[in-house]
Short mmCIF file of C-alpha atoms (C1' of nucleotides) in Angstrom, two decimals:
data_model
loop_
_atom_site.label_atom_id
_atom_site.label_comp_id
_atom_site.label_asym_id
_atom_site.label_seq_id
_atom_site.Cartn_x
_atom_site.Cartn_y
_atom_site.Cartn_z
CA MET A 1191 0.05 0.02 -0.01
CA PRO A 1192 1.90 2.75 1.38
CA GLU A 1193 4.11 5.30 -0.76
CA LEU A 1194 3.89 8.92 -0.26
CA PRO A 1195 0.21 9.56 -1.31
CA GLU A 1196 -1.15 6.68 0.75
CA VAL A 1197 0.86 7.86 3.73
CA GLU A 1198 -0.45 11.42 3.19
CA THR A 1199 -4.01 10.03 2.94
CA VAL A 1200 -3.56 8.06 6.23
CA CYS A 1201 -2.01 11.14 8.04
CA ARG A 1202 -4.90 13.40 6.85
CA GLY A 1203 -7.34 10.70 8.21
CA LEU A 1204 -5.56 10.34 11.48
CA ALA A 1205 -5.17 14.28 11.91
CA ARG A 1206 -8.92 14.59 11.83
CA VAL A 1207 -9.40 12.52 14.87
CA MET A 1208 -6.17 12.84 16.73
CA ASP A 1209 -5.02 16.59 16.32
CA GLY A 1210 -5.28 18.36 19.73
CA LYS A 1211 -6.71 15.13 21.27
CA ARG A 1212 -5.46 13.69 24.51
CA LEU A 1213 -4.02 10.11 24.04
CA VAL A 1214 -6.01 8.27 26.68
CA ARG A 1215 -4.37 4.88 26.09
CA LEU A 1216 -1.72 3.02 24.02
CA ASP A 1217 -2.12 -0.69 23.76
CA LEU A 1218 0.67 -2.70 22.56
CA HIS A 1219 -0.49 -6.23 21.77
CA ARG A 1220 2.84 -7.68 20.91
CA PRO A 1221 6.41 -6.65 21.86
CA ASP A 1222 7.56 -5.57 18.38
CA LEU A 1223 6.65 -5.11 14.89
CA ARG A 1224 9.74 -4.89 12.60
CA PHE A 1225 11.71 -3.70 15.57
CA PRO A 1226 10.89 -3.86 19.28
CA PHE A 1227 8.75 -1.06 20.52
CA PRO A 1228 10.77 1.50 22.52
CA LYS A 1229 11.18 0.72 26.26
CA GLY A 1230 8.55 2.56 28.30
CA LEU A 1231 6.81 3.85 25.34
CA ARG A 1232 3.23 3.32 26.80
CA GLU A 1233 4.08 5.10 30.07
CA ARG A 1234 5.82 7.91 28.04
CA VAL A 1235 2.80 8.70 25.93
CA GLU A 1236 -0.27 7.80 27.85
CA GLY A 1237 -2.23 10.91 28.95
CA ARG A 1238 -0.24 13.25 26.92
CA ARG A 1239 -1.84 15.59 24.55
CA ILE A 1240 -1.26 15.27 20.86
CA GLY A 1241 -0.34 18.34 18.83
CA ILE A 1242 -0.62 17.46 15.13
CA VAL A 1243 -0.14 14.41 12.79
CA GLU A 1244 1.88 14.97 9.97
CA ARG A 1245 4.03 13.09 7.23
CA ARG A 1246 7.72 13.13 6.38
CA ALA A 1247 8.50 10.96 3.42
CA LYS A 1248 6.62 7.55 4.19
CA TYR A 1249 6.82 8.15 7.96
CA ILE A 1250 3.80 9.16 10.16
CA LEU A 1251 4.63 11.63 12.74
CA ILE A 1252 2.45 11.91 15.76
CA ARG A 1253 3.76 14.90 17.53
CA LEU A 1254 2.88 15.28 21.18
CA GLU A 1255 2.49 18.75 22.59
CA ASP A 1256 5.39 18.12 25.06
CA GLY A 1257 7.77 17.80 21.89
CA GLY A 1258 8.01 14.02 21.81
CA THR A 1259 7.16 12.35 18.53
CA MET A 1260 5.72 8.80 17.91
CA ILE A 1261 7.20 7.69 14.40
CA GLY A 1262 5.17 5.24 12.56
CA HIS A 1263 5.88 3.36 9.28
CA LEU A 1264 3.33 1.20 7.64
CA GLY A 1265 6.03 -1.15 5.90
CA MET A 1266 4.33 -3.08 3.01
CA SER A 1267 0.98 -4.01 4.45
CA GLY A 1268 0.30 -1.54 7.40
CA ARG A 1269 -2.98 0.21 7.71
CA MET A 1270 -4.42 2.54 10.45
CA MET A 1271 -8.04 2.21 11.08
CA ILE A 1272 -10.16 4.68 13.00
CA GLY A 1273 -13.04 3.14 15.09
CA ARG A 1274 -15.64 4.71 17.47
CA ASP A 1275 -16.01 1.88 19.85
CA THR A 1276 -13.48 1.53 22.59
CA ASN A 1277 -14.56 -2.23 23.24
CA GLU A 1278 -14.30 -3.25 19.60
CA PRO A 1279 -12.82 -6.75 19.58
CA LEU A 1280 -9.22 -7.04 18.25
CA GLY A 1281 -9.01 -8.28 14.77
CA ALA A 1282 -6.15 -10.37 13.32
CA HIS A 1283 -2.93 -8.30 13.13
CA ASP A 1284 -4.25 -5.34 15.03
CA HIS A 1285 -0.93 -4.90 16.90
CA VAL A 1286 -1.34 -1.55 18.37
CA VAL A 1287 -4.45 0.59 19.49
CA PHE A 1288 -4.32 4.36 20.08
CA ALA A 1289 -7.49 5.28 22.15
CA VAL A 1290 -7.85 9.02 22.15
CA GLU A 1291 -10.53 11.24 24.05
CA ASP A 1292 -14.07 11.08 22.72
CA GLY A 1293 -13.98 7.31 22.36
CA VAL A 1294 -12.17 7.21 19.20
CA THR A 1295 -9.65 4.44 18.57
CA VAL A 1296 -6.91 3.92 15.96
CA ARG A 1297 -5.79 0.34 15.23
CA PHE A 1298 -2.43 -0.28 13.65
CA ASN A 1299 -2.84 -3.30 11.70
CA ASP A 1300 -0.03 -4.93 9.78
CA PRO A 1301 -0.08 -8.61 8.64
CA ARG A 1302 3.43 -8.78 7.38
CA ARG A 1303 4.85 -6.77 10.26
CA PHE A 1304 7.36 -4.82 8.14
CA GLY A 1305 6.14 -1.56 9.69
CA PHE A 1306 7.34 -0.18 13.13
CA LEU A 1307 6.49 2.22 15.94
CA ASP A 1308 9.36 4.36 17.35
CA PHE A 1309 9.58 7.56 19.49
CA ALA A 1310 11.81 10.55 19.45
CA GLU A 1311 12.16 12.98 22.28
CA ALA A 1312 11.75 16.70 21.80
CA GLY A 1313 14.70 18.00 19.70
CA ALA A 1314 15.79 14.42 18.61
CA LEU A 1315 13.50 13.83 15.74
CA GLY A 1316 15.54 15.29 13.09
CA ALA A 1317 18.52 13.13 14.14
CA HIS A 1318 16.57 9.97 14.15
CA PRO A 1319 18.55 7.38 12.12
CA MET A 1320 15.79 6.78 9.50
CA LEU A 1321 14.79 10.43 9.03
CA VAL A 1322 18.41 11.94 9.03
CA THR A 1323 19.44 10.70 5.63
CA LEU A 1324 16.06 11.64 3.73
CA GLY A 1325 16.18 13.62 0.67
CA PRO A 1326 13.85 16.55 -0.04
CA GLU A 1327 10.14 16.28 -0.04
CA PRO A 1328 9.11 16.05 -3.67
CA LEU A 1329 5.94 18.06 -3.11
CA SER A 1330 7.91 20.99 -1.52
CA ASP A 1331 8.95 24.17 -3.37
CA ALA A 1332 12.57 23.24 -2.64
CA PHE A 1333 12.29 20.26 -4.87
CA THR A 1334 13.06 21.41 -8.43
CA GLY A 1335 14.50 19.90 -11.51
CA ALA A 1336 17.78 21.72 -10.82
CA VAL A 1337 17.86 20.15 -7.26
CA LEU A 1338 16.97 16.73 -8.73
CA ALA A 1339 19.56 16.96 -11.37
CA ARG A 1340 22.11 17.72 -8.80
CA ARG A 1341 21.35 14.95 -6.59
CA LEU A 1342 21.38 12.59 -9.51
CA ALA A 1343 24.75 13.71 -10.84
CA GLY A 1344 27.44 11.16 -10.70
CA ARG A 1345 25.11 8.37 -10.00
CA LYS A 1346 25.81 5.38 -12.28
CA SER A 1347 22.64 3.45 -11.19
CA SER A 1348 19.45 3.50 -13.43
CA ILE A 1349 17.12 6.36 -12.99
CA LYS A 1350 14.41 4.03 -11.59
CA SER A 1351 16.59 2.67 -8.91
CA ALA A 1352 17.64 6.15 -7.89
CA LEU A 1353 14.15 7.33 -7.58
CA LEU A 1354 13.56 4.35 -5.13
CA ASP A 1355 16.54 5.73 -3.13
CA GLN A 1356 15.03 7.75 -0.28
CA LYS A 1357 18.25 9.73 0.00
CA ILE A 1358 17.88 11.28 -3.37
CA VAL A 1359 14.11 12.21 -3.04
CA ALA A 1360 11.73 11.04 -0.30
CA GLY A 1361 8.58 9.20 -0.54
CA ILE A 1362 8.62 7.71 -4.05
CA GLY A 1363 8.01 3.79 -4.09
CA ASN A 1364 7.89 1.21 -6.85
CA ILE A 1365 4.32 2.30 -8.38
CA TYR A 1366 4.98 6.05 -8.56
CA ALA A 1367 8.57 5.65 -9.76
CA SER A 1368 7.17 3.75 -12.92
CA GLU A 1369 4.38 6.29 -13.26
CA ALA A 1370 6.51 9.33 -12.88
CA LEU A 1371 9.03 8.05 -15.49
CA TYR A 1372 6.24 7.09 -17.83
CA TRP A 1373 4.76 10.85 -17.88
CA ALA A 1374 8.31 12.27 -18.00
CA GLY A 1375 8.97 10.12 -21.09
CA ILE A 1376 12.22 8.71 -19.62
CA SER A 1377 13.29 5.01 -19.85
CA PRO A 1378 13.64 3.53 -16.44
CA GLN A 1379 16.89 2.07 -17.71
CA ARG A 1380 18.62 5.45 -18.32
CA SER A 1381 21.71 6.12 -16.28
CA ALA A 1382 20.45 8.62 -13.51
CA ASP A 1383 23.73 10.61 -14.25
CA ASP A 1384 22.27 11.25 -17.56
CA VAL A 1385 19.00 12.85 -16.43
CA SER A 1386 19.85 16.46 -16.25
CA GLY A 1387 18.61 19.88 -17.69
CA THR A 1388 15.04 19.91 -19.21
CA HIS A 1389 14.97 16.00 -18.53
CA ALA A 1390 15.34 16.68 -14.85
CA GLU A 1391 12.88 19.56 -14.94
CA GLY A 1392 10.36 17.28 -16.75
CA LEU A 1393 10.83 14.44 -14.21
CA ALA A 1394 10.53 16.65 -11.20
CA LEU A 1395 7.25 18.05 -12.81
CA ALA A 1396 5.98 14.69 -13.48
CA ILE A 1397 6.75 13.36 -9.93
CA LYS A 1398 4.88 16.29 -8.36
CA GLN A 1399 1.84 15.81 -10.62
CA VAL A 1400 1.47 12.16 -10.40
CA LEU A 1401 1.71 12.39 -6.45
CA THR A 1402 -0.62 15.32 -6.31
CA ARG A 1403 -3.20 13.57 -8.41
CA ALA A 1404 -2.69 10.34 -6.40
CA ILE A 1405 -3.27 12.14 -3.12
CA ALA A 1406 -6.34 13.65 -4.45
CA ALA A 1407 -7.79 10.24 -5.35
CA GLY A 1408 -7.01 8.97 -1.73
CA GLY A 1409 -3.91 6.93 -2.94
CA SER A 1410 -3.83 3.60 -4.59
CA SER A 1411 -5.07 0.32 -3.35
CA LEU A 1412 -3.47 -2.88 -4.54
CA ARG A 1413 -5.17 -5.36 -2.41
CA ASP A 1414 -5.40 -3.45 1.06
CA PHE A 1415 -7.60 -0.78 2.29
CA VAL A 1416 -5.61 2.49 2.45
CA GLN A 1417 -7.73 5.13 4.01
CA THR A 1418 -8.34 5.30 7.73
CA SER A 1419 -12.16 4.94 7.07
CA GLY A 1420 -11.64 1.57 5.49
CA GLU A 1421 -12.42 3.12 2.15
CA LEU A 1422 -10.29 2.04 -0.72
CA GLY A 1423 -8.09 4.53 -2.60
CA TYR A 1424 -8.92 5.05 -6.19
CA PHE A 1425 -5.76 6.05 -7.87
CA GLN A 1426 -5.21 2.60 -9.15
CA HIS A 1427 -7.61 3.21 -11.76
CA GLU A 1428 -5.48 6.08 -13.08
CA TRP A 1429 -2.37 4.19 -13.35
CA ALA A 1430 -0.71 4.68 -16.75
CA VAL A 1431 1.58 1.70 -16.63
CA TYR A 1432 1.87 0.06 -13.29
CA GLY A 1433 0.15 -3.27 -13.52
CA ARG A 1434 -0.85 -2.71 -17.15
CA GLU A 1435 1.38 -5.08 -18.83
CA GLY A 1436 0.19 -5.87 -22.44
CA GLU A 1437 -2.33 -2.87 -22.47
CA PRO A 1438 -2.05 0.01 -25.13
CA CYS A 1439 0.22 2.83 -24.14
CA PRO A 1440 -2.31 5.33 -22.73
CA GLY A 1441 -0.61 8.65 -23.21
CA CYS A 1442 -0.13 8.86 -26.97
CA ASP A 1443 -0.94 6.86 -30.11
CA CYS A 1444 2.50 5.20 -30.36
CA GLY A 1445 0.80 1.96 -30.89
CA LYS A 1446 3.10 0.01 -28.42
CA THR A 1447 1.96 -1.84 -25.40
CA ILE A 1448 3.07 -1.58 -21.95
CA GLU A 1449 5.97 -3.91 -20.99
CA LYS A 1450 6.99 -5.37 -17.59
CA PHE A 1451 10.56 -6.40 -16.64
CA VAL A 1452 12.43 -6.92 -13.43
CA GLN A 1453 14.99 -4.23 -12.44
CA ASN A 1454 16.95 -4.49 -9.16
CA ALA A 1455 14.58 -7.34 -8.11
CA ARG A 1456 11.49 -5.02 -8.46
CA ALA A 1457 8.86 -4.94 -11.34
CA THR A 1458 9.12 -2.04 -13.72
CA PHE A 1459 6.44 -1.00 -16.12
CA HIS A 1460 7.10 1.30 -19.16
CA CYS A 1461 6.34 1.98 -22.65
CA PRO A 1462 9.40 1.20 -24.94
CA ARG A 1463 8.54 3.64 -27.52
CA ARG A 1464 7.41 6.79 -25.61
CA GLN A 1465 10.13 6.42 -22.92
CA THR A 1466 13.60 6.96 -24.26
"C1'" DC B 607 30.22 4.56 -3.73
"C1'" DG B 608 27.27 0.80 -6.40
"C1'" DG B 609 24.90 -3.40 -7.25
"C1'" DC B 610 22.83 -7.31 -5.62
"C1'" DA B 611 20.85 -10.94 -2.57
"C1'" DA B 612 18.93 -11.95 1.50
"C1'" DA B 613 16.23 -10.96 5.41
"C1'" DC B 614 12.25 -9.45 7.96
"C1'" DC B 615 6.62 -11.66 7.46
"C1'" DT B 616 1.81 -12.97 5.67
"C1'" DG B 617 -1.66 -13.50 2.30
"C1'" DC B 618 -3.24 -14.20 -2.18
"C1'" DG B 619 -3.75 -15.51 -7.07
"C1'" DA B 620 -2.00 -18.59 -10.68
"C1'" DG B 621 -1.30 -22.92 -12.17
"C1'" DC B 622 -1.25 -27.77 -11.80
"C1'" DT C 1271 -10.74 -28.86 -3.85
"C1'" DG C 1272 -6.20 -28.23 -2.50
"C1'" DC C 1273 -1.55 -27.93 -2.82
"C1'" DT C 1274 2.90 -25.31 -4.10
"C1'" DC C 1275 5.07 -21.31 -5.99
"C1'" DG C 1276 5.93 -16.84 -6.91
"C1'" DC C 1277 4.97 -12.47 -5.90
"C1'" DA C 1278 3.53 -8.17 -3.29
"C1'" DG C 1279 3.28 -0.88 -2.02
"C1'" DG C 1280 9.51 -0.91 2.21
"C1'" DT C 1281 13.89 -0.64 4.11
"C1'" DT C 1282 18.28 -2.62 6.14
"C1'" DT C 1283 22.29 -5.23 6.34
"C1'" DG C 1284 25.97 -7.71 4.45
"C1'" DC C 1285 28.86 -9.11 0.77
"C1'" DC C 1286 31.51 -8.49 -3.35
#
DNA sequence: CGGCAAACCTGCGAGC
DNA sequence: TGCTCGCAGGTTTGCC
């Protein structure tokens, strides 16, 4: 499920019910997800008031008023589901339950347990090992073609592989890497180093546009629910290439069909004529 | 630094 | 119907 647009969708859903609310209870129903939960997490956060919920890259930041921050990541299969019933029975893979005032609960469900929940004290968030290396937010004004070109310069890997590197630009995953390269007309196999000038401008723009459109659609749903309400995202219907092997190239009348191949052990989809 | 495989897990669809 | 296999939105680690 979760690349930048899906995490943004989840954060917006969480913000609606968590911003400014007191965290009444934190229930940890196992000792770990991908990593052990921080020692004393429950005692540290219970009773504290939440400031805001926001996103950085694919990370969910639940910021407490006292400056501490819970850092959530959904991995491959994580969901955050909002409920209104504090006594709702625990479902399979409901590993963490946040209870806020007004009887609202948020269940962190993650079958594969690649997600995690960590904590950073006030002032330590920026230095968190998983945040400190992150590249720029692609939807920020600071992310431009020139910035992208500078970060790609000297990289000998393929451009697709570089887009998946969170140190170069944050939040892009396997679906939106293929989609952005398609709209920019750049072959996923091009050397990253080779993407500069107007090509980098076009790619930065394509990234912004595809992510913005995906957020507007509530993200993409492959097989899991995305939104905190349980509603599916709808952007999968707007994918140009991802999962569309054998279908006609949708963006022009080039007459080619979308091809799939394995690149760095991940599926890549592209149009062999439109993308060069 | 780069590339690649493996690791962490469960679920699901395809194919037999 | 039921089994096995391959694959899945992410990220880190370790090896060459």
